[in-house]
Backbone as JSON, one array per atom type, in Angstrom:
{
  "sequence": "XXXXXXXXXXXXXXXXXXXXXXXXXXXXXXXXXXXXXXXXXXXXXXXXXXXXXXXXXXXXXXXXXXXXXXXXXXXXXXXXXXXXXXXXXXXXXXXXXXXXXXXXXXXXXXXXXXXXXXXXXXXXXXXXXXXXXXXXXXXXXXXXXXXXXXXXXXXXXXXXXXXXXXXXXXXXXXXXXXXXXXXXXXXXXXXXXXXXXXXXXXXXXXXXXXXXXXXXXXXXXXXXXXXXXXXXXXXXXXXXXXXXXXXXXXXX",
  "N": [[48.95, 98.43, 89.36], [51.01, 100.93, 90.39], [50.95, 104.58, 89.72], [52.18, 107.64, 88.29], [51.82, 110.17, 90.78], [50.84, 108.74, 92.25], [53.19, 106.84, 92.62], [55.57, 104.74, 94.63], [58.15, 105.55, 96.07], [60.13, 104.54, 97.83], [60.89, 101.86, 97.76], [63.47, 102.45, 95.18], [65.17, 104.3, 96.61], [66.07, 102.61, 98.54], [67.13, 100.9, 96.95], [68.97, 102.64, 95.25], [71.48, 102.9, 97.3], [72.04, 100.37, 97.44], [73.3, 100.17, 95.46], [75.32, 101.66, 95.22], [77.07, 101.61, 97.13], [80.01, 101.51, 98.44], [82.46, 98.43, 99.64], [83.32, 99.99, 102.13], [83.65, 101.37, 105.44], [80.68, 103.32, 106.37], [80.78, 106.47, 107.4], [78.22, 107.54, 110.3], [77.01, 110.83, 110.38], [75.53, 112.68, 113.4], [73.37, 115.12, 113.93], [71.38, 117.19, 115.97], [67.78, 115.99, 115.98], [68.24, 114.6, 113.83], [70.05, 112.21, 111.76], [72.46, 111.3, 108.98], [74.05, 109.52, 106.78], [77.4, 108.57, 105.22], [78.41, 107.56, 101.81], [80.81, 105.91, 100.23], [82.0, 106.34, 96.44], [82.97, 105.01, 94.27], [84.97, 107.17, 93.03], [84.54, 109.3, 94.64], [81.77, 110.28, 97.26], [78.68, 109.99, 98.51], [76.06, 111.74, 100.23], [73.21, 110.66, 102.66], [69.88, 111.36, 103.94], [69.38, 109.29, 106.93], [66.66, 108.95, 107.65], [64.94, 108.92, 105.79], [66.09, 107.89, 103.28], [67.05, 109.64, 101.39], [69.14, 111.72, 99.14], [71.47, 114.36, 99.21], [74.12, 115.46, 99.28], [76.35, 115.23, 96.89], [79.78, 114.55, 96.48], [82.29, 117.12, 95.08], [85.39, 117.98, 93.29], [85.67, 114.88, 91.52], [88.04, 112.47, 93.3], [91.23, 112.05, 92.62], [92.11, 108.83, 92.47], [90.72, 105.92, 93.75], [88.94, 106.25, 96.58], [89.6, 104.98, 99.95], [89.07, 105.59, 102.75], [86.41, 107.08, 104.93], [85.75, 109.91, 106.76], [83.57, 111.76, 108.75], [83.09, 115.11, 109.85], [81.33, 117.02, 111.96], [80.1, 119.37, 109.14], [81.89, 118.75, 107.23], [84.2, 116.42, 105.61], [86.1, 113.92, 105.18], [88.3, 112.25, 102.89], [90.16, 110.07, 102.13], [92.42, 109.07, 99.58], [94.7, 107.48, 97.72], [98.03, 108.56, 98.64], [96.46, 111.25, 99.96], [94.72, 113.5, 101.44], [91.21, 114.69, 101.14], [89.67, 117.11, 101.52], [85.94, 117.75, 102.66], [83.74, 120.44, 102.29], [80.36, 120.19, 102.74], [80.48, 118.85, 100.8], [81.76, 119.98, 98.72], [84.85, 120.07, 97.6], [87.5, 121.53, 99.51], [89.92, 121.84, 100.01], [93.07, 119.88, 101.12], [94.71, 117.34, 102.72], [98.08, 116.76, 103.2], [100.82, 115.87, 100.76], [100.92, 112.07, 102.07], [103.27, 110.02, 103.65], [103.05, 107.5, 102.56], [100.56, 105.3, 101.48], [97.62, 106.08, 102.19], [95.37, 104.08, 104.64], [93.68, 104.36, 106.49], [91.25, 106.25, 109.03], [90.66, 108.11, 111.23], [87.94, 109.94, 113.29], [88.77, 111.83, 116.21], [86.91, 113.69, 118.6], [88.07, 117.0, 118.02], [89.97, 116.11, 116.24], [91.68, 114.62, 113.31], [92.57, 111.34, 112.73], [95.58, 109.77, 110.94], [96.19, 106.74, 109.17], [99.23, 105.2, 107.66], [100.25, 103.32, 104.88], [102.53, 102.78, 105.45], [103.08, 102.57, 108.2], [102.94, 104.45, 109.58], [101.32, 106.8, 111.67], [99.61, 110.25, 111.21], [98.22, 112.87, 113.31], [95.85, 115.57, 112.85], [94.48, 118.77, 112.96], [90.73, 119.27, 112.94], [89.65, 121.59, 111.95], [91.22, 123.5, 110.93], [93.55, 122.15, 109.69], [95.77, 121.83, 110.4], [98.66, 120.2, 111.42], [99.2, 118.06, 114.23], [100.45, 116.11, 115.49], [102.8, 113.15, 114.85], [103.6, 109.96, 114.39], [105.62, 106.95, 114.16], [104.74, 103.48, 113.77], [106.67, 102.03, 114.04], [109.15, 102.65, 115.96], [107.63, 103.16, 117.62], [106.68, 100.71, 119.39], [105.0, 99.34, 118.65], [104.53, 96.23, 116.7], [105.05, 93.89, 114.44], [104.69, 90.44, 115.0], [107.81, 88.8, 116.37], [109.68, 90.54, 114.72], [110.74, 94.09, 113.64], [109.18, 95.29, 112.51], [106.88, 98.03, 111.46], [103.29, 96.67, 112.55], [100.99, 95.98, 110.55], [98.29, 97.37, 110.39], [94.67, 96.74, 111.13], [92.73, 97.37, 111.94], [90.79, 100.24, 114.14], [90.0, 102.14, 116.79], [88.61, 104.47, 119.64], [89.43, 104.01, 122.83], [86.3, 104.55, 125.17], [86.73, 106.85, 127.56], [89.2, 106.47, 127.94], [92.2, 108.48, 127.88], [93.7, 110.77, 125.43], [94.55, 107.78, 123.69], [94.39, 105.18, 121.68], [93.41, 102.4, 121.06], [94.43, 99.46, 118.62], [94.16, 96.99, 116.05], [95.95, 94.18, 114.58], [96.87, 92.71, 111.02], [97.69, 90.14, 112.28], [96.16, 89.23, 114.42], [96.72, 90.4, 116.88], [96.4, 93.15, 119.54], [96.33, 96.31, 120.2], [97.51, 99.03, 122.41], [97.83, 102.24, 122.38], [99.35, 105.41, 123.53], [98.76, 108.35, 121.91], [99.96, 110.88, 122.58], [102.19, 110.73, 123.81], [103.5, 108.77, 122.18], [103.66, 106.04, 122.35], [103.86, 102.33, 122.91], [101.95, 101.07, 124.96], [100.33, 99.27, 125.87], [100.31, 95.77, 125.01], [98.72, 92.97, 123.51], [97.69, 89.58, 123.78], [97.74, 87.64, 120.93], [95.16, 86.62, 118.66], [94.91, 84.55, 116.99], [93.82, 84.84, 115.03], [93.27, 87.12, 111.96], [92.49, 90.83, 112.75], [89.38, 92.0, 112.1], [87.22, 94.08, 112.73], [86.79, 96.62, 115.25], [84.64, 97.44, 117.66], [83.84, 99.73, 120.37], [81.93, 99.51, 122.96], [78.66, 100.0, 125.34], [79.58, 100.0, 127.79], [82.51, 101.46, 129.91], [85.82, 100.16, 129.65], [84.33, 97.96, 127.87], [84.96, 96.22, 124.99], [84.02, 95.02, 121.48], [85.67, 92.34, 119.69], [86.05, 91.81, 115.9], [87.06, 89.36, 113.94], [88.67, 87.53, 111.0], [87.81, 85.07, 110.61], [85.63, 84.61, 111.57], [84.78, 84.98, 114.39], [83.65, 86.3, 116.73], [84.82, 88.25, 119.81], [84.13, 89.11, 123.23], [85.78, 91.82, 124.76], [87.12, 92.51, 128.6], [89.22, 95.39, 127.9], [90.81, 96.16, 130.15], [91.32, 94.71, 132.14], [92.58, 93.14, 130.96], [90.91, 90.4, 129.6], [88.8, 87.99, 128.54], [85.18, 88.23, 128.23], [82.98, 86.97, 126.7], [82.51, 85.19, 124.13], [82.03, 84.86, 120.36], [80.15, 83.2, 117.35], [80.23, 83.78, 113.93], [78.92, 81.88, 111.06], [79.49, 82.94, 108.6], [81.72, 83.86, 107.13], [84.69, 86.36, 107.11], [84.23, 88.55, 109.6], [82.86, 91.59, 109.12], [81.43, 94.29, 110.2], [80.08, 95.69, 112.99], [77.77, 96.55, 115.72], [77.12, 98.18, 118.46], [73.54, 97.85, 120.16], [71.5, 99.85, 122.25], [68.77, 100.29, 122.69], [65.23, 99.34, 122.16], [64.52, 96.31, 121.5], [64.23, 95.49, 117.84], [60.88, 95.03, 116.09]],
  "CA": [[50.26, 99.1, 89.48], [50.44, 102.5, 90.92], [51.35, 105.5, 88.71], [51.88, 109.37, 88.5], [51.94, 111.01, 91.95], [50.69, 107.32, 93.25], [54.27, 105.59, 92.65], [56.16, 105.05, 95.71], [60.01, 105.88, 95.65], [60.65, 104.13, 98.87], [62.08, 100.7, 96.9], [64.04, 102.9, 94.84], [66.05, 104.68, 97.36], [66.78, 101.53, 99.29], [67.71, 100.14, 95.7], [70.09, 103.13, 94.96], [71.74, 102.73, 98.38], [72.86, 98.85, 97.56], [74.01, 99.78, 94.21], [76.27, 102.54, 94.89], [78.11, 101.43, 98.86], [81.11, 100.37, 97.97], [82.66, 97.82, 100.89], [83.73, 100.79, 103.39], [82.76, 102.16, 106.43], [80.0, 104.38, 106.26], [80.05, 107.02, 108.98], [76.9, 108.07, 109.99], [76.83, 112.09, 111.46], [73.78, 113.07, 114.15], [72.85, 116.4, 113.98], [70.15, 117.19, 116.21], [67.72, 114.27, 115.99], [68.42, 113.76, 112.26], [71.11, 111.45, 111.46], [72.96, 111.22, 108.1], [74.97, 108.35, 106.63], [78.19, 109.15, 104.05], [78.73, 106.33, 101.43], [81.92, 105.96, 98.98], [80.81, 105.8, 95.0], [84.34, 104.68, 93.43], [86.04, 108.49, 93.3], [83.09, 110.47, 95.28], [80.95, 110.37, 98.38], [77.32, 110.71, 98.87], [75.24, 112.06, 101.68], [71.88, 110.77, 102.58], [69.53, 111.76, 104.92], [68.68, 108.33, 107.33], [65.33, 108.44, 107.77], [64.5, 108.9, 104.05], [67.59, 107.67, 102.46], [67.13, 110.84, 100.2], [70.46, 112.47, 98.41], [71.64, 115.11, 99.94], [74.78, 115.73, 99.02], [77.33, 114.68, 96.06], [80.63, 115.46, 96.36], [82.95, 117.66, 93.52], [85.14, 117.31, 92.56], [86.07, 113.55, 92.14], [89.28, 112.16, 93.38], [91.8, 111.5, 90.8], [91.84, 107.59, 92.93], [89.63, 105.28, 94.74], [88.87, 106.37, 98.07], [89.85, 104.41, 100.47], [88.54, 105.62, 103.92], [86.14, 108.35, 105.52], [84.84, 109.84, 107.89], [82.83, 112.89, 108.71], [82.92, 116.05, 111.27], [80.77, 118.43, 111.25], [80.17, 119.98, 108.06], [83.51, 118.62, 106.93], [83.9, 115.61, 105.14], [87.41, 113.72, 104.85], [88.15, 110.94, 102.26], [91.38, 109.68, 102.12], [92.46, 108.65, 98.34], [96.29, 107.96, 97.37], [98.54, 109.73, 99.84], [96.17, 112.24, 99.67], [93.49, 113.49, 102.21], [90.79, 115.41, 100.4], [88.87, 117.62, 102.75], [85.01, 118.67, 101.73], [82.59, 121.23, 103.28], [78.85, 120.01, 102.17], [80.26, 117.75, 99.43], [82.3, 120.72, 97.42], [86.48, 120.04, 97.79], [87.86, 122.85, 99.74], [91.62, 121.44, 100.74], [93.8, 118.77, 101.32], [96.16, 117.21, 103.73], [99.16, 115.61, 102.61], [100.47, 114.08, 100.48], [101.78, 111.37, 103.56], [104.84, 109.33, 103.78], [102.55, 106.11, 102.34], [98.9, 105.32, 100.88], [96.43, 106.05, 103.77], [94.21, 102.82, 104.78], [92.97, 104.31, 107.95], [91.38, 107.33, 109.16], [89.96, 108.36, 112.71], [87.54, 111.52, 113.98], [88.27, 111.73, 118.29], [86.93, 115.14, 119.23], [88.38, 118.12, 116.68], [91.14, 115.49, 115.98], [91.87, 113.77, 112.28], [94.02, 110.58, 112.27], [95.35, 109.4, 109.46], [97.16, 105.63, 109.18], [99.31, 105.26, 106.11], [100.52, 101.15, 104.35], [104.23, 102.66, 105.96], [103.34, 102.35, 109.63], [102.86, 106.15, 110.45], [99.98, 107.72, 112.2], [99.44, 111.4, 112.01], [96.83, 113.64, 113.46], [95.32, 117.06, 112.23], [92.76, 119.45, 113.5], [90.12, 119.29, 112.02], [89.33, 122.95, 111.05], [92.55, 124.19, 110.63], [94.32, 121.09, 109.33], [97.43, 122.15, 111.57], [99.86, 118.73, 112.24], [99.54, 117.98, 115.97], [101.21, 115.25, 116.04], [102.95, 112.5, 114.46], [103.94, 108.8, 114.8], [106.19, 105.88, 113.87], [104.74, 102.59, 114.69], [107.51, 100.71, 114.76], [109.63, 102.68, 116.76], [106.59, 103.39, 119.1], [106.75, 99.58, 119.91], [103.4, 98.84, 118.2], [105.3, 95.6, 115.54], [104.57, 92.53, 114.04], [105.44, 89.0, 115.63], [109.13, 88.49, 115.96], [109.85, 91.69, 113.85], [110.8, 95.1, 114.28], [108.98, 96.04, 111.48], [105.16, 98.11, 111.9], [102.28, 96.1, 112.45], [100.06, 96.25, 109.64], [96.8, 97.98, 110.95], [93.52, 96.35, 109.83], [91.04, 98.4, 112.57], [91.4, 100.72, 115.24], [88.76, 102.81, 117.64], [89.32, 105.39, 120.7], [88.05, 103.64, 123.89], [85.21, 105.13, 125.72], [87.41, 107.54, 128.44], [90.92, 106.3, 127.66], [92.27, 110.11, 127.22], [95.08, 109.82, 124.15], [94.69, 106.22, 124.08], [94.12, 104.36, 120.76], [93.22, 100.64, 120.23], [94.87, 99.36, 117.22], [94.44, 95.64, 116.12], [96.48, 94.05, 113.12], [96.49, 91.37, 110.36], [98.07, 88.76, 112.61], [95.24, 89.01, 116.07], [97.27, 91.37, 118.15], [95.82, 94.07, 119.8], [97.91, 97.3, 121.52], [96.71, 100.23, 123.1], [98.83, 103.28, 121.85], [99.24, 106.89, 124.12], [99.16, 109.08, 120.81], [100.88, 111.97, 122.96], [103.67, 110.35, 124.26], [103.85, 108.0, 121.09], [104.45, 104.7, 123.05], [102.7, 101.68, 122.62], [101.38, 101.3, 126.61], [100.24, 97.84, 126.01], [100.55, 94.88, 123.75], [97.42, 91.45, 124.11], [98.16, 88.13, 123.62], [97.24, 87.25, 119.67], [93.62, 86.3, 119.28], [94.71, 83.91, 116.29], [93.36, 85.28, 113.02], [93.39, 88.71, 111.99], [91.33, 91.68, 113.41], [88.91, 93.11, 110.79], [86.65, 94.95, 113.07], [86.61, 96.97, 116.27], [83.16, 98.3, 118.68], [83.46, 100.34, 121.75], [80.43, 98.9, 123.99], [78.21, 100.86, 126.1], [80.29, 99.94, 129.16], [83.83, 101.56, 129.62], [86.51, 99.12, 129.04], [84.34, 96.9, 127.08], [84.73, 96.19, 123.75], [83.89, 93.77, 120.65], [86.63, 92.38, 118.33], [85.5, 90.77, 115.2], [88.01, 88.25, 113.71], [88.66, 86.91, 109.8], [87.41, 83.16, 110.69], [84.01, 84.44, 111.79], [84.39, 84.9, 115.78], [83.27, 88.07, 117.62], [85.08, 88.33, 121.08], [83.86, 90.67, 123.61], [86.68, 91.78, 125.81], [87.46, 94.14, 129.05], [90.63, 95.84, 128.04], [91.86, 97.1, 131.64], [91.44, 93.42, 132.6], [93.38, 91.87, 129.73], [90.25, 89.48, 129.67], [87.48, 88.05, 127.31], [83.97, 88.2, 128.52], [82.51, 85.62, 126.12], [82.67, 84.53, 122.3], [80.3, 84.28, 119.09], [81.01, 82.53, 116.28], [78.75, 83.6, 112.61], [79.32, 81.01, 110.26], [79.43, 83.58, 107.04], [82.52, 83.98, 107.15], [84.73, 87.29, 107.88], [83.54, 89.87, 110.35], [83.3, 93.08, 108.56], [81.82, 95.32, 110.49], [78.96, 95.4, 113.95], [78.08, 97.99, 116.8], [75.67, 97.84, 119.66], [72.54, 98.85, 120.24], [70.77, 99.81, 123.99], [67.2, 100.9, 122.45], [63.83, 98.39, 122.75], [64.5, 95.46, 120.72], [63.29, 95.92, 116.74], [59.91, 94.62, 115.8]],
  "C": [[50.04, 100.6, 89.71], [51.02, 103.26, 89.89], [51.51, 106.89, 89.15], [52.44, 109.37, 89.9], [51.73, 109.41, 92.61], [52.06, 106.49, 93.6], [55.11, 105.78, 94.18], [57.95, 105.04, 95.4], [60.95, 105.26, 97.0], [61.58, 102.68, 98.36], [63.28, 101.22, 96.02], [65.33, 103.65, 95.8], [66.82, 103.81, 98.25], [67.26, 100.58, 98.46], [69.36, 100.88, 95.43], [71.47, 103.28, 95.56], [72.89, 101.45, 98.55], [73.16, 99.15, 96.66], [75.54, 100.37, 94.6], [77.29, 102.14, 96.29], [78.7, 100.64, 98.38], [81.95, 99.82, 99.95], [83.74, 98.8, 102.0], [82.97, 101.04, 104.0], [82.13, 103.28, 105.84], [79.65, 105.42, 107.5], [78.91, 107.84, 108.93], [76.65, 109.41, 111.41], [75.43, 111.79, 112.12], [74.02, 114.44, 114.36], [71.59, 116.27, 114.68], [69.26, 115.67, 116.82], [67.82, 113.68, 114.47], [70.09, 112.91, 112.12], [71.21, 110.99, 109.99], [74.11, 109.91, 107.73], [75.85, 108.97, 105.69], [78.29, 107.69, 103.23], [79.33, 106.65, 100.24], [81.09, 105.64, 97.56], [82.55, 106.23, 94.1], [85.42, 106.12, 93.89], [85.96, 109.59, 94.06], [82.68, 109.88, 96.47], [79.71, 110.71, 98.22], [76.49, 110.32, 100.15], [73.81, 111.69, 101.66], [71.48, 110.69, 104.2], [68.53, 109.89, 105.14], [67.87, 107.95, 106.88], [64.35, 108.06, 106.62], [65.02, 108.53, 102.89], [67.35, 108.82, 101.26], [68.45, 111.19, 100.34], [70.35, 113.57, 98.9], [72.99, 115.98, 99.26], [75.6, 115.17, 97.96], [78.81, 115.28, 96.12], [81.41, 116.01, 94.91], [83.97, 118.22, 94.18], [85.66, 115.55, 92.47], [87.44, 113.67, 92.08], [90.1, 111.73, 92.61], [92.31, 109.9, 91.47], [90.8, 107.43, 93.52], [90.01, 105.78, 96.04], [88.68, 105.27, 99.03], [89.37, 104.14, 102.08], [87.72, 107.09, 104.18], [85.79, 108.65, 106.16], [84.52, 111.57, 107.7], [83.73, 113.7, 110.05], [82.4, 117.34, 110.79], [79.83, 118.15, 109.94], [80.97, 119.91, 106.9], [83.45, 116.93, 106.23], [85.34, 115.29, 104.89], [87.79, 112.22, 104.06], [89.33, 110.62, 101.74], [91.33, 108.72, 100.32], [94.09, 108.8, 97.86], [96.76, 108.03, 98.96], [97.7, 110.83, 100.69], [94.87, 112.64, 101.23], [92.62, 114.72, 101.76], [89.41, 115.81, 101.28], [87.38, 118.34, 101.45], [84.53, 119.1, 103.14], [81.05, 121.28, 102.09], [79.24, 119.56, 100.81], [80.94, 118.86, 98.14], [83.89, 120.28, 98.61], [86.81, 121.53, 98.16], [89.46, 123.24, 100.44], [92.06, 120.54, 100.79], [94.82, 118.66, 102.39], [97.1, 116.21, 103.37], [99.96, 116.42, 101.63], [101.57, 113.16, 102.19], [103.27, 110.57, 102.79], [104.26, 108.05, 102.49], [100.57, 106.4, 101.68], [98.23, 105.37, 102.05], [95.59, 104.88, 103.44], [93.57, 103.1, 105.38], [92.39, 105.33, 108.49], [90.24, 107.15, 110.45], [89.69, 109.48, 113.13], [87.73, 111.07, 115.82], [88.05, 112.93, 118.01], [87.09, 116.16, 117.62], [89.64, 117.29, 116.53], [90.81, 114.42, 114.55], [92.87, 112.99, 112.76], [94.57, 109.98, 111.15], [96.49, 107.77, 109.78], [97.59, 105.75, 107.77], [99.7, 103.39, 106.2], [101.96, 101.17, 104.97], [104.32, 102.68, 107.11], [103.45, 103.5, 110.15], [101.11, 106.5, 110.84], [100.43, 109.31, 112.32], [98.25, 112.06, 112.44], [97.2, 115.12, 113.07], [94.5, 117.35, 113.58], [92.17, 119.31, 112.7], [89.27, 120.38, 111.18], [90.48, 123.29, 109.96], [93.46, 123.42, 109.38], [95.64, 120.79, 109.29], [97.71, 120.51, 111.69], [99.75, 118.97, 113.5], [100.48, 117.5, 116.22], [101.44, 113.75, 114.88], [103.97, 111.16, 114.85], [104.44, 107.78, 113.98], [105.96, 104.68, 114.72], [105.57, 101.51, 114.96], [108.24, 100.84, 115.66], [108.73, 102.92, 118.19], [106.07, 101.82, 119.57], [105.26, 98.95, 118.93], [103.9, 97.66, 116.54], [104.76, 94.59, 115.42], [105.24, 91.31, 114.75], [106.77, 88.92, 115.17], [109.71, 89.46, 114.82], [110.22, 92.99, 114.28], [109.95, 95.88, 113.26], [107.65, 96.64, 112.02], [104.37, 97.06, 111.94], [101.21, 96.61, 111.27], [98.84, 96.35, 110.32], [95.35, 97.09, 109.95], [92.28, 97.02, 110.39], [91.67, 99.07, 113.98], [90.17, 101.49, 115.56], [89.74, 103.51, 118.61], [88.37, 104.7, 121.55], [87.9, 104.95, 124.28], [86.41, 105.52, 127.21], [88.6, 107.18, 128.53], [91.58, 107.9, 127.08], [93.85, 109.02, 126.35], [95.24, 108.3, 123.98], [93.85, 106.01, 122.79], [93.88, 102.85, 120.79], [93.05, 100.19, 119.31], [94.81, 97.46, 117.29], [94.8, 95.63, 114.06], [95.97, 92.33, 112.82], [96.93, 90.28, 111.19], [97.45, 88.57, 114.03], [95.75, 89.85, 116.98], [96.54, 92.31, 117.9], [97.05, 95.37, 121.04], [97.28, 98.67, 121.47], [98.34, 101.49, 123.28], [98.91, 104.66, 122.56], [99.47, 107.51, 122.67], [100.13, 110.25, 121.2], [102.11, 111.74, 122.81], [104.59, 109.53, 122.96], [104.16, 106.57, 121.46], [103.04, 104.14, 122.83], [102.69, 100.99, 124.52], [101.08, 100.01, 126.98], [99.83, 96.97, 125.03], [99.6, 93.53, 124.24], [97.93, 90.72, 123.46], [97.34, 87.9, 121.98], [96.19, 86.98, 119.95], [93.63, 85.27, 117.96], [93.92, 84.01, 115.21], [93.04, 86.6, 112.95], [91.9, 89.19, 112.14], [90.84, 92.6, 112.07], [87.94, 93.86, 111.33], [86.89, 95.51, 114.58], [85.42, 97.2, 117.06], [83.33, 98.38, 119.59], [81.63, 100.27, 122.13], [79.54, 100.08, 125.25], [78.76, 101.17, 127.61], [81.85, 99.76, 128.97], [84.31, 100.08, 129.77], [86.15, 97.91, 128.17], [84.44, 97.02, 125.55], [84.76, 94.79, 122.61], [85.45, 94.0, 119.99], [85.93, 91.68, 117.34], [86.65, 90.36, 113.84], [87.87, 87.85, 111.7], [87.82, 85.45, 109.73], [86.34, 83.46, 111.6], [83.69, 84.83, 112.89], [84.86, 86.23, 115.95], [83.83, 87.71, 119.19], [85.14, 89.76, 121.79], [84.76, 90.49, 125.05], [86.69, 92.93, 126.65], [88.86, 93.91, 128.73], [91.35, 95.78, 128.95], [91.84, 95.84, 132.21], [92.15, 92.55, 132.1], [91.63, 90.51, 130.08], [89.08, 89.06, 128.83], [86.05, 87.31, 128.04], [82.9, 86.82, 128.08], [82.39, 86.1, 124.53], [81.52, 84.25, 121.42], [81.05, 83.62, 118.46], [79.68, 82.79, 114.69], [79.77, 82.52, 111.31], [79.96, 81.37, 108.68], [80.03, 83.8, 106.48], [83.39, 85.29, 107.66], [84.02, 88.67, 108.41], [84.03, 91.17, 109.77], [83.01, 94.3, 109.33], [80.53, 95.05, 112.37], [78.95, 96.64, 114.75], [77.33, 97.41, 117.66], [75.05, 98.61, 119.82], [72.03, 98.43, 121.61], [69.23, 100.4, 123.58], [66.48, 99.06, 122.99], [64.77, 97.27, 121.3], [63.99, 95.33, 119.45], [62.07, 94.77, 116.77], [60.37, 93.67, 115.12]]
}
C-alpha cells in the first residue's frame, strides 16, 4: 500500500466528483485550452479544473434553496434557486436577478445573453454583465402551448441552434418541439409530437442537425429546416438524460 508523498489522490477526486453532482447539468467553461466543469452541491456550486478534477472554486454564500439550474459565462456564474437568480464572480455572490413571475427550471447562456424559463410559462433574457432586461416573453400568448390548450407548454429542454439568429428550440413534457424568434416573441414553428416527452436536447456538428433524447429511451436525430428525422436509437436504460457529440479520434 502506498503512503506519505507515495499515495495517489487520483481515486479520490474522481470519488469526490460522484458524491457531490447532484442530477443537473453541468456546464463545462473553456478557457484557453483548459476546460472547467461547474457542479451543483444541494445550495452551492463547485468549480473543478477538467483535467485534474481539482477544486477550484466553492461558491459563498449558499442559497437560501436548492438550485435548480446553471450555467456559466465567463467569470460569472448563474444558479437559478427559487424565483431567484443568484449571480457569482469566481464562486463569491455578487447580485441577483429577480425575483421572476414563477420558480425558474431553465436557464440559457447565447452570446452575452442570460435566459431564464420560469414553472409560469415566461422566458426572460438579461445581459450578462450588466443584468439589464432585454427582453421578455409569454409562452402562451407567443403560440408556444400544450395539446388542445391555450395554456404554456411546460418546458423540459431547450438549446440555440447552430446559426438560427434569435431562434430558440424548446421541447416539452408531451414530445412537441417549436422553434421560438425570442425578438419578435412568436413561436415560428411548431413539429409534429415525437410521443413521449423531451428530456434532452444536442446541437450536432452540422447546422440544422440536431439530437432529441426522449423519456422511453429513444434518441432521434433530426434536420430542423427539413421538418425530418435522420435516423433513431433506442438505449434500453431507460430515460435520456443528457448526450452531446464528439468529432475527435475515437477514445482508446
Amino acid at each position: 500500500m502506498a503512503t506519505g508523498n507515495e499515495r495517489s489522490r487520483v481515486l479520490e477526486a474522481f470519488r469526490a466528483v460522484g458524491v457531490i453532482a447532484l442530477p443537473l447539468k453541468c456546464p463545462v467553461l473553456k478557457r484557453g485550452v483548459e476546460n472547467f466543469v461547474t457542479t451543483s452541491v444541494k445550495n452551492g456550486f463547485q468549480v473543478f479544473d477538467c483535467k485534474s478534477l481539482r477544486l477550484l472554486f466553492v461558491s459563498s454564500p449558499a442559497t437560501p434553496r436548492g438550485i435548480k439550474a446553471l450555467e456559466v459565462h465567463g467569470d460569472f456564474t448563474f444558479a437559478a434557486s427559487g424565483a431567484l437568480v443568484h449571480k457569482f464572480k469566481r464562486g463569491k455572490e455578487v447580485g441577483q436577478i429577480g425575483p421572476h413571475s414563477g420558480n425558474i427550471t431553465h436557464m440559457l447562456v447565447i452570446g452575452d445573453n442570460l435566459f431564464v424559463h420560469s414553472n409560469d410559462g415566461h422566458v426572460v433574457g438579461y445581459d450578462v454583465k450588466s443584468s439589464e432586461e432585454i427582453l421578455r416573453m409569454d409562452l402562451a400568448k407567443s403560440g408556444v402551448t400544450a395539446k388542445a390548450s391555450r395554456s404554456a407548454a411546460k418546458l423540459t429542454a431547450w438549446v440555440h441552434p447552430t446559426s438560427y439568429l434569435n431562434k430558440l428550440l424548446l421541447g416539452d413534457e408531451e414530445g412537441s418541439l417549436f422553434i421560438v424568434n425570442v425578438r419578435s416573441g412568436k413561436c415560428v414553428h411548431r413539429f409534429a409530437p415525437l410521443g413521449a416527452s423531451v428530456t434532452a436536447i444536442a446541437q450536432s456538428p452540422a447546422v440544422d442537425v440536431l439530437a432529441v433524447g426522449l423519456v422511453d429511451g429513444r434518441i432521434i436525430v433530426r434536420n430542423i429546416k427539413f421538418d425530418e428525422t435522420l435516423f433513431e436509437f433506442m438505449q434500453t436504460d431507460g430515460a435520456v438524460t443528457g448526450f452531446c457529440f464528439f468529432t475527435g479520434n475515437p477514445p482508446n
